[in-house]
Short mmCIF file of N, CA and C in Angstrom, two decimals:
data_model
loop_
_atom_site.label_atom_id
_atom_site.label_comp_id
_atom_site.label_asym_id
_atom_site.label_seq_id
_atom_site.Cartn_x
_atom_site.Cartn_y
_atom_site.Cartn_z
N MET X 1 114.87 314.12 10.35
CA MET X 1 113.60 313.43 10.70
C MET X 1 113.47 312.00 10.11
N LYS X 2 113.71 312.01 8.80
CA LYS X 2 113.45 310.91 8.12
C LYS X 2 114.40 309.66 8.65
N SER X 3 115.55 309.93 9.22
CA SER X 3 116.41 308.94 9.70
C SER X 3 115.74 308.49 11.03
N THR X 4 115.12 309.20 11.84
CA THR X 4 114.59 308.71 13.10
C THR X 4 113.53 307.89 12.78
N TRP X 5 112.67 308.16 11.81
CA TRP X 5 111.60 307.16 11.47
C TRP X 5 112.32 305.87 11.05
N GLN X 6 113.06 305.87 10.30
CA GLN X 6 113.75 304.66 9.74
C GLN X 6 114.39 304.03 10.74
N LYS X 7 115.05 304.53 11.88
CA LYS X 7 115.57 303.86 12.90
C LYS X 7 114.39 303.26 13.83
N LEU X 8 113.29 304.03 13.95
CA LEU X 8 112.24 303.40 14.82
C LEU X 8 111.60 302.34 14.14
N THR X 9 111.52 302.40 12.92
CA THR X 9 110.79 301.10 12.10
C THR X 9 111.69 300.08 12.13
N LEU X 10 113.04 300.26 12.00
CA LEU X 10 113.96 299.02 12.13
C LEU X 10 113.93 298.49 13.54
N ALA X 11 113.77 299.25 14.63
CA ALA X 11 113.88 298.86 15.89
C ALA X 11 112.57 297.87 16.19
N VAL X 12 111.50 298.53 15.75
CA VAL X 12 110.02 297.80 15.85
C VAL X 12 110.22 296.37 15.15
N LEU X 13 110.70 296.33 13.84
CA LEU X 13 110.81 295.14 13.13
C LEU X 13 111.72 294.21 13.83
N LEU X 14 112.91 294.82 14.30
CA LEU X 14 113.83 293.78 14.89
C LEU X 14 113.33 293.09 16.32
N LEU X 15 112.54 294.16 16.92
CA LEU X 15 112.08 293.50 18.30
C LEU X 15 110.96 292.59 18.03
N GLY X 16 110.01 293.01 17.05
CA GLY X 16 108.86 292.04 16.84
C GLY X 16 109.26 290.62 16.21
N GLY X 17 110.19 290.75 15.24
CA GLY X 17 111.00 289.50 14.85
C GLY X 17 111.52 288.72 15.83
N GLY X 18 112.25 289.36 16.80
CA GLY X 18 112.91 288.49 17.82
C GLY X 18 111.91 287.84 18.74
N ALA X 19 110.85 288.81 19.09
CA ALA X 19 109.65 287.87 19.89
C ALA X 19 109.32 286.80 19.26
N LEU X 20 108.69 287.00 17.97
CA LEU X 20 108.27 285.80 17.06
C LEU X 20 109.31 284.70 17.15
N LEU X 21 110.37 284.95 17.00
CA LEU X 21 111.36 283.94 16.82
C LEU X 21 111.54 283.15 18.19
N GLY X 22 111.55 283.97 19.19
CA GLY X 22 111.87 283.45 20.58
C GLY X 22 110.48 282.52 20.78
N THR X 23 109.46 282.73 20.70
CA THR X 23 108.23 282.04 20.89
C THR X 23 108.36 280.76 20.16
N GLN X 24 108.60 280.76 18.95
CA GLN X 24 108.74 279.67 18.11
C GLN X 24 109.92 278.64 18.69
N TRP X 25 111.01 279.27 18.91
CA TRP X 25 112.15 278.63 19.30
C TRP X 25 112.02 277.87 20.73
N ALA X 26 111.19 278.52 21.56
CA ALA X 26 110.87 278.03 22.90
C ALA X 26 110.04 276.80 22.86
N SER X 27 109.06 276.71 21.92
CA SER X 27 108.10 275.66 21.87
C SER X 27 108.77 274.44 21.34
N THR X 28 109.63 274.66 20.37
CA THR X 28 110.28 273.42 19.78
C THR X 28 111.44 273.02 20.72
N ALA X 29 111.99 273.71 21.61
CA ALA X 29 112.94 273.42 22.77
C ALA X 29 112.21 272.47 23.84
N GLN X 30 110.85 272.64 24.07
CA GLN X 30 110.34 271.82 25.04
C GLN X 30 109.81 270.27 24.55
N GLY X 31 110.16 270.12 23.27
CA GLY X 31 109.96 268.91 22.72
C GLY X 31 108.73 268.99 21.60
N ASP X 32 108.89 268.21 20.53
CA ASP X 32 107.87 268.19 19.60
C ASP X 32 106.88 267.16 19.93
N GLY X 33 106.25 267.33 21.05
CA GLY X 33 105.02 266.38 21.35
C GLY X 33 105.65 265.00 22.07
N ASP X 34 106.93 264.93 22.34
CA ASP X 34 107.54 263.62 22.66
C ASP X 34 107.34 263.42 24.21
N THR X 35 107.05 264.55 24.85
CA THR X 35 106.72 264.44 26.18
C THR X 35 105.36 264.04 26.61
N VAL X 36 105.37 263.36 27.80
CA VAL X 36 104.22 262.78 28.21
C VAL X 36 103.51 263.98 29.28
N THR X 37 102.15 264.00 29.17
CA THR X 37 101.51 265.11 29.97
C THR X 37 101.26 264.25 31.25
N PRO X 38 101.60 264.75 32.42
CA PRO X 38 101.38 264.07 33.69
C PRO X 38 99.68 264.09 33.71
N GLY X 39 99.31 262.86 34.13
CA GLY X 39 97.83 262.74 34.37
C GLY X 39 97.18 262.14 33.34
N SER X 40 97.82 262.09 31.94
CA SER X 40 97.15 261.57 30.76
C SER X 40 97.10 260.02 30.70
N VAL X 41 96.49 259.51 29.88
CA VAL X 41 96.56 258.06 29.57
C VAL X 41 97.78 257.51 29.58
N ASP X 42 98.79 258.16 29.01
CA ASP X 42 100.28 257.76 29.01
C ASP X 42 100.96 257.73 30.23
N ASP X 43 100.61 258.47 31.24
CA ASP X 43 101.09 258.78 32.56
C ASP X 43 99.96 258.96 33.49
N PRO X 44 99.50 258.01 34.01
CA PRO X 44 98.29 258.07 34.83
C PRO X 44 98.76 258.56 36.13
N VAL X 45 97.94 259.26 36.92
CA VAL X 45 98.08 259.58 38.47
C VAL X 45 97.60 258.35 39.18
N VAL X 46 98.20 257.66 40.10
CA VAL X 46 97.55 256.80 40.79
C VAL X 46 97.53 257.02 42.51
N THR X 47 96.71 256.44 43.23
CA THR X 47 96.70 256.68 44.61
C THR X 47 97.33 255.69 45.14
N LYS X 48 97.68 256.05 46.50
CA LYS X 48 98.53 254.97 47.43
C LYS X 48 97.64 253.57 47.66
N SER X 49 96.45 253.91 47.75
CA SER X 49 95.59 252.80 47.96
C SER X 49 95.59 251.84 46.77
N TYR X 50 95.56 252.31 45.60
CA TYR X 50 95.72 251.46 44.30
C TYR X 50 97.06 250.79 44.29
N VAL X 51 98.05 251.50 44.65
CA VAL X 51 99.49 250.95 44.71
C VAL X 51 99.44 249.77 45.59
N ASP X 52 98.95 250.02 46.88
CA ASP X 52 98.92 248.97 47.91
C ASP X 52 98.12 247.82 47.46
N GLN X 53 97.04 247.99 46.92
CA GLN X 53 96.18 246.89 46.35
C GLN X 53 96.87 246.07 45.38
N MET X 54 97.54 246.78 44.36
CA MET X 54 98.07 246.06 43.36
C MET X 54 99.37 245.31 43.74
N LEU X 55 100.07 245.87 44.79
CA LEU X 55 101.34 245.19 45.35
C LEU X 55 100.78 243.93 46.18
N GLY X 56 99.72 244.14 46.83
CA GLY X 56 99.11 243.07 47.87
C GLY X 56 98.65 241.77 46.99
N ASN X 57 98.08 242.30 45.86
CA ASN X 57 97.60 241.20 44.82
C ASN X 57 98.70 240.28 44.29
N GLN X 58 99.71 241.09 44.10
CA GLN X 58 100.85 240.40 43.27
C GLN X 58 101.63 239.47 44.17
N SER X 59 102.02 239.92 45.47
CA SER X 59 102.75 239.11 46.30
C SER X 59 102.02 238.14 47.18
N GLY X 60 100.76 238.29 47.32
CA GLY X 60 100.10 237.43 48.26
C GLY X 60 100.16 237.70 49.72
N VAL X 61 100.86 238.81 49.89
CA VAL X 61 100.93 239.37 51.30
C VAL X 61 100.00 240.55 51.74
N SER X 62 99.18 240.50 52.56
CA SER X 62 98.42 241.69 52.87
C SER X 62 99.00 242.80 53.56
N ALA X 63 98.68 243.87 53.72
CA ALA X 63 99.06 245.10 54.42
C ALA X 63 99.32 244.70 55.82
N GLU X 64 98.32 243.95 56.45
CA GLU X 64 98.38 243.53 57.81
C GLU X 64 99.67 242.88 58.14
N ASP X 65 99.77 241.70 57.35
CA ASP X 65 101.20 240.90 57.38
C ASP X 65 102.36 241.71 57.20
N VAL X 66 102.37 242.66 56.42
CA VAL X 66 103.60 243.50 56.21
C VAL X 66 103.86 244.35 57.60
N GLN X 67 102.66 244.93 58.16
CA GLN X 67 102.81 245.71 59.46
C GLN X 67 103.16 244.68 60.41
N GLN X 68 102.72 243.46 60.52
CA GLN X 68 103.23 242.65 61.50
C GLN X 68 104.70 242.26 61.46
N MET X 69 105.12 242.07 60.17
CA MET X 69 106.69 241.80 59.98
C MET X 69 107.36 243.11 60.30
N LEU X 70 107.04 244.10 59.94
CA LEU X 70 107.57 245.35 60.37
C LEU X 70 107.78 245.52 61.98
N SER X 71 106.64 245.28 62.52
CA SER X 71 106.85 245.35 64.12
C SER X 71 107.70 244.32 64.66
N GLY X 72 107.75 243.25 64.09
CA GLY X 72 108.74 242.18 64.40
C GLY X 72 110.13 242.50 64.31
N LEU X 73 110.27 243.20 63.26
CA LEU X 73 111.73 243.54 62.86
C LEU X 73 112.15 244.81 63.75
N LYS X 74 111.35 245.61 64.07
CA LYS X 74 111.56 246.78 64.97
C LYS X 74 111.80 246.20 66.54
N GLU X 75 110.98 245.23 66.74
CA GLU X 75 111.28 244.58 68.21
C GLU X 75 112.65 244.08 68.26
N GLU X 76 113.04 243.09 67.13
CA GLU X 76 114.26 242.56 67.11
C GLU X 76 115.46 243.57 67.05
N LEU X 77 115.16 244.84 66.33
CA LEU X 77 116.33 245.69 66.30
C LEU X 77 116.41 246.40 67.72
N SER X 78 115.33 246.50 68.29
CA SER X 78 115.45 247.18 69.67
C SER X 78 116.15 246.33 70.71
N LYS X 79 116.12 245.00 70.46
CA LYS X 79 116.75 244.04 71.50
C LYS X 79 118.40 244.20 71.25
N THR X 80 118.71 244.41 69.87
CA THR X 80 120.18 244.62 69.52
C THR X 80 120.39 246.09 69.27
N SER X 81 119.89 246.92 70.13
CA SER X 81 120.06 248.41 69.72
C SER X 81 121.54 248.86 70.21
N ASN X 82 121.76 250.15 70.28
CA ASN X 82 122.97 250.62 70.58
C ASN X 82 123.18 251.00 72.08
N GLN X 83 122.42 250.21 72.91
CA GLN X 83 122.28 250.61 74.26
C GLN X 83 123.57 250.08 74.82
N VAL X 84 124.11 250.78 75.92
CA VAL X 84 125.27 250.30 76.56
C VAL X 84 124.71 249.52 77.83
N VAL X 85 125.21 248.33 78.09
CA VAL X 85 124.81 247.58 79.12
C VAL X 85 126.09 247.35 80.08
N VAL X 86 125.90 247.49 81.31
CA VAL X 86 127.07 247.04 82.25
C VAL X 86 127.03 245.78 82.77
N VAL X 87 128.12 245.04 82.48
CA VAL X 87 128.16 243.75 82.78
C VAL X 87 129.43 243.43 83.78
N ALA X 88 128.86 242.65 84.82
CA ALA X 88 130.00 242.27 85.83
C ALA X 88 130.41 240.77 85.46
N VAL X 89 131.71 240.71 85.16
CA VAL X 89 132.24 239.33 84.89
C VAL X 89 133.10 238.91 85.95
N PRO X 90 132.51 237.61 86.69
CA PRO X 90 133.14 237.09 87.79
C PRO X 90 134.48 236.40 87.32
N ALA X 91 135.31 236.38 88.31
CA ALA X 91 136.62 235.59 88.16
C ALA X 91 136.26 234.17 87.56
N GLY X 92 137.07 233.66 86.70
CA GLY X 92 136.93 232.44 85.95
C GLY X 92 135.96 232.35 84.75
N LYS X 93 135.21 233.55 84.56
CA LYS X 93 134.24 233.43 83.47
C LYS X 93 134.91 234.42 82.31
N THR X 94 134.34 234.19 81.16
CA THR X 94 134.83 234.79 80.03
C THR X 94 133.66 235.55 79.33
N LEU X 95 133.73 236.92 79.06
CA LEU X 95 132.66 237.56 78.25
C LEU X 95 132.93 237.67 76.83
N LEU X 96 132.25 236.73 76.00
CA LEU X 96 132.26 236.60 74.68
C LEU X 96 131.45 237.61 73.97
N ALA X 97 132.01 238.18 72.80
CA ALA X 97 131.25 239.05 71.96
C ALA X 97 130.78 238.46 70.78
N ALA X 98 129.44 239.06 70.20
CA ALA X 98 128.98 238.56 68.93
C ALA X 98 129.80 239.65 67.87
N ASP X 99 129.59 239.35 66.61
CA ASP X 99 130.05 240.09 65.55
C ASP X 99 129.80 241.52 65.73
N GLY X 100 130.83 242.40 65.64
CA GLY X 100 130.59 243.74 65.64
C GLY X 100 130.37 244.31 67.17
N ALA X 101 130.42 243.51 68.24
CA ALA X 101 130.16 244.10 69.51
C ALA X 101 131.38 245.08 70.10
N GLU X 102 131.01 246.03 71.00
CA GLU X 102 132.16 246.81 71.44
C GLU X 102 132.09 246.69 72.97
N PHE X 103 133.40 246.75 73.42
CA PHE X 103 133.37 246.83 74.91
C PHE X 103 134.29 247.79 75.45
N VAL X 104 134.08 248.21 76.70
CA VAL X 104 135.05 249.15 77.28
C VAL X 104 135.27 248.45 78.84
N VAL X 105 136.40 248.21 79.11
CA VAL X 105 136.60 247.56 80.37
C VAL X 105 136.69 248.77 81.25
N ARG X 106 136.00 248.85 82.36
CA ARG X 106 135.81 249.91 83.22
C ARG X 106 136.51 249.70 84.47
N ALA X 107 136.44 248.41 85.16
CA ALA X 107 137.06 248.37 86.39
C ALA X 107 137.74 246.68 86.53
N GLY X 108 138.93 246.64 86.97
CA GLY X 108 139.42 245.42 87.10
C GLY X 108 140.72 245.19 85.92
N LYS X 109 141.26 244.10 85.89
CA LYS X 109 142.38 244.01 84.93
C LYS X 109 141.84 242.70 84.04
N ALA X 110 141.86 243.01 82.87
CA ALA X 110 141.32 242.18 81.82
C ALA X 110 142.49 241.64 80.81
N VAL X 111 142.09 240.49 80.39
CA VAL X 111 143.06 239.82 79.24
C VAL X 111 142.15 239.57 78.01
N ALA X 112 142.83 239.47 76.95
CA ALA X 112 141.89 239.30 75.72
C ALA X 112 141.91 237.77 75.66
N TYR X 113 140.73 237.28 75.02
CA TYR X 113 140.38 236.06 74.78
C TYR X 113 140.07 235.72 73.38
N SER X 114 140.78 234.80 72.56
CA SER X 114 140.64 234.56 71.11
C SER X 114 141.02 233.03 70.76
N GLY X 115 140.19 232.45 70.25
CA GLY X 115 140.20 231.04 69.87
C GLY X 115 141.24 230.77 68.77
N ASP X 116 141.51 231.77 68.20
CA ASP X 116 142.54 231.66 66.89
C ASP X 116 143.65 232.79 67.06
N ALA X 117 144.57 232.89 66.00
CA ALA X 117 145.79 233.73 66.23
C ALA X 117 145.41 235.15 66.09
N ASN X 118 144.17 235.47 65.51
CA ASN X 118 144.09 236.87 65.47
C ASN X 118 143.06 237.21 66.75
N GLY X 119 143.37 238.62 67.18
CA GLY X 119 142.87 239.23 68.45
C GLY X 119 141.79 240.01 68.11
N ILE X 120 141.73 241.02 69.14
CA ILE X 120 140.59 241.99 69.12
C ILE X 120 141.10 243.29 69.01
N SER X 121 140.42 244.16 68.19
CA SER X 121 140.70 245.51 67.99
C SER X 121 140.55 246.58 68.98
N ASP X 122 141.78 247.27 69.47
CA ASP X 122 141.67 248.37 70.35
C ASP X 122 141.58 249.63 69.54
N LEU X 123 140.66 250.07 69.27
CA LEU X 123 140.27 251.40 68.64
C LEU X 123 140.87 252.56 69.26
N THR X 124 140.97 252.54 70.37
CA THR X 124 141.71 253.85 71.09
C THR X 124 143.01 253.94 70.63
N ASP X 125 143.92 252.92 70.91
CA ASP X 125 145.41 252.79 70.49
C ASP X 125 145.72 252.50 68.94
N GLY X 126 144.64 251.91 68.43
CA GLY X 126 144.69 251.51 66.93
C GLY X 126 145.85 250.31 66.87
N LYS X 127 145.51 249.35 67.81
CA LYS X 127 146.44 248.09 67.89
C LYS X 127 145.46 246.95 68.08
N ASP X 128 146.21 245.73 67.72
CA ASP X 128 145.42 244.46 67.63
C ASP X 128 146.03 243.95 69.09
N ILE X 129 145.12 243.45 69.84
CA ILE X 129 145.39 242.81 71.11
C ILE X 129 145.21 241.23 70.94
N THR X 130 146.19 240.28 70.91
CA THR X 130 146.26 239.06 70.73
C THR X 130 145.82 238.30 72.01
N ASN X 131 145.54 237.09 71.81
CA ASN X 131 145.04 236.10 73.02
C ASN X 131 145.95 236.10 74.21
N GLY X 132 145.53 236.44 75.53
CA GLY X 132 146.21 236.45 76.55
C GLY X 132 146.90 237.70 77.02
N LYS X 133 146.86 238.73 76.08
CA LYS X 133 147.42 240.08 76.40
C LYS X 133 146.59 240.88 77.16
N ALA X 134 147.05 241.75 77.91
CA ALA X 134 146.24 242.82 78.85
C ALA X 134 145.41 243.69 77.85
N VAL X 135 144.20 243.98 78.53
CA VAL X 135 143.21 244.95 77.77
C VAL X 135 143.20 246.15 78.55
N PRO X 136 143.69 247.33 78.12
CA PRO X 136 143.56 248.37 78.86
C PRO X 136 142.33 248.91 79.24
N ASN X 137 142.15 249.51 80.39
CA ASN X 137 140.78 250.03 80.93
C ASN X 137 140.48 251.28 80.04
N ASN X 138 139.23 251.68 79.93
CA ASN X 138 138.71 252.77 79.36
C ASN X 138 139.13 252.92 77.67
N HIS X 139 139.37 251.83 77.28
CA HIS X 139 139.79 251.90 75.70
C HIS X 139 138.65 251.11 75.03
N LEU X 140 138.14 251.68 73.93
CA LEU X 140 137.30 250.89 73.05
C LEU X 140 137.64 249.83 72.19
N ILE X 141 137.07 248.62 72.71
CA ILE X 141 137.35 247.45 72.00
C ILE X 141 136.34 246.98 71.18
N LEU X 142 136.75 246.55 69.74
CA LEU X 142 135.84 246.21 68.80
C LEU X 142 136.26 244.71 68.49
N PHE X 143 135.07 243.95 68.40
CA PHE X 143 135.20 242.56 67.96
C PHE X 143 134.56 242.28 66.63
N PRO X 144 135.65 242.11 65.54
CA PRO X 144 134.98 242.05 64.24
C PRO X 144 134.37 240.73 64.04
N ARG X 145 134.72 239.71 64.79
CA ARG X 145 134.16 238.41 64.72
C ARG X 145 133.68 237.76 66.15
N GLY X 146 132.59 237.17 66.15
CA GLY X 146 132.29 236.51 67.39
C GLY X 146 133.11 235.44 67.97
N GLY X 147 132.80 235.12 69.16
CA GLY X 147 133.69 234.08 69.66
C GLY X 147 134.87 234.47 70.33
N ARG X 148 135.32 235.85 70.38
CA ARG X 148 136.28 236.46 70.96
C ARG X 148 135.96 237.26 72.06
N GLY X 149 136.65 237.64 73.12
CA GLY X 149 136.17 238.33 74.30
C GLY X 149 137.27 238.72 75.17
N VAL X 150 136.80 238.94 76.53
CA VAL X 150 137.71 239.35 77.60
C VAL X 150 137.45 238.61 78.84
N MET X 151 138.39 238.39 79.57
CA MET X 151 138.23 237.67 80.79
C MET X 151 139.08 238.35 81.94
N PRO X 152 138.77 238.19 83.12
CA PRO X 152 139.57 238.89 84.28
C PRO X 152 140.91 238.04 84.21
N ASP X 153 141.94 238.95 84.55
CA ASP X 153 143.39 238.36 84.72
C ASP X 153 143.36 237.32 85.70
N PRO X 154 143.86 236.15 85.32
CA PRO X 154 143.84 234.96 86.28
C PRO X 154 144.80 235.33 87.48
N ALA X 155 145.58 236.37 87.57
CA ALA X 155 146.34 236.71 88.77
C ALA X 155 145.54 237.58 89.69
N GLN X 156 144.49 238.05 89.43
CA GLN X 156 143.50 238.77 90.34
C GLN X 156 142.21 238.00 90.73
N LYS X 157 141.80 238.10 91.86
CA LYS X 157 140.72 237.65 92.43
C LYS X 157 139.41 238.08 92.24
N ASN X 158 139.55 239.35 91.99
CA ASN X 158 138.18 240.06 91.61
C ASN X 158 137.77 239.97 90.21
N GLY X 159 136.57 240.26 89.72
CA GLY X 159 136.10 240.28 88.54
C GLY X 159 136.38 241.49 87.70
N LEU X 160 135.66 241.56 86.63
CA LEU X 160 135.45 242.91 85.71
C LEU X 160 134.23 243.52 85.72
N THR X 161 134.30 244.85 85.53
CA THR X 161 133.15 245.61 85.05
C THR X 161 133.35 246.02 83.79
N VAL X 162 132.48 245.66 82.69
CA VAL X 162 132.62 245.98 81.15
C VAL X 162 131.43 246.66 80.78
N MET X 163 131.51 247.62 80.19
CA MET X 163 130.45 248.27 79.37
C MET X 163 130.23 247.55 78.10
N VAL X 164 129.23 247.07 77.56
CA VAL X 164 129.12 246.39 76.32
C VAL X 164 127.99 247.07 75.43
N ARG X 165 128.20 247.13 74.20
CA ARG X 165 127.31 247.59 73.27
C ARG X 165 127.30 246.39 72.07
N GLY X 166 126.22 245.78 72.15
CA GLY X 166 125.99 244.66 71.02
C GLY X 166 125.72 243.44 71.78
N ASN X 167 125.60 242.27 71.15
CA ASN X 167 125.30 241.12 71.64
C ASN X 167 126.56 240.53 72.40
N TYR X 168 126.25 239.71 73.46
CA TYR X 168 127.51 238.97 74.20
C TYR X 168 126.80 237.87 74.76
N GLU X 169 127.85 236.98 75.36
CA GLU X 169 127.54 235.93 76.09
C GLU X 169 128.46 235.81 77.02
N LEU X 170 128.04 235.36 78.36
CA LEU X 170 128.88 235.20 79.43
C LEU X 170 129.09 233.68 79.81
N LYS X 171 130.44 233.10 79.62
CA LYS X 171 130.60 231.74 79.87
C LYS X 171 131.64 231.54 80.86
#
């Protein structure tokens, strides 16, 4: 019986000592007061209106001006959106692409147009099509630089039908 009381006393002391040590250890692990309490003087909570007011005062641009600029930017982006436009290219004309435009020749025989030695990228076949070479129908063509394009084959009398994504010019 004496050994049971000794074991019980030893267990209580160990558990109590462990709990006391655990609470002390956890409080020092959180930092010895180095952390800043959210909402205190060292870390204030601010509202959106305060931030808007402070940024507006510094830049000299009002919130209304920023909204107008954003509206103008959205309108400009919508003009150059990812919409696909079907363009009819008459014989004797050239469809010139802007930087990053994409074409798909849907009807007619087309040839590549480039003002320099570099050509246009046929993403479907993974080839470069140089100036004057045939452009296959239903292939995705990428124009990495502007000033390049497609035109109807001079041997045919009909024009082309081309699907265009991006900016282009018909000359």
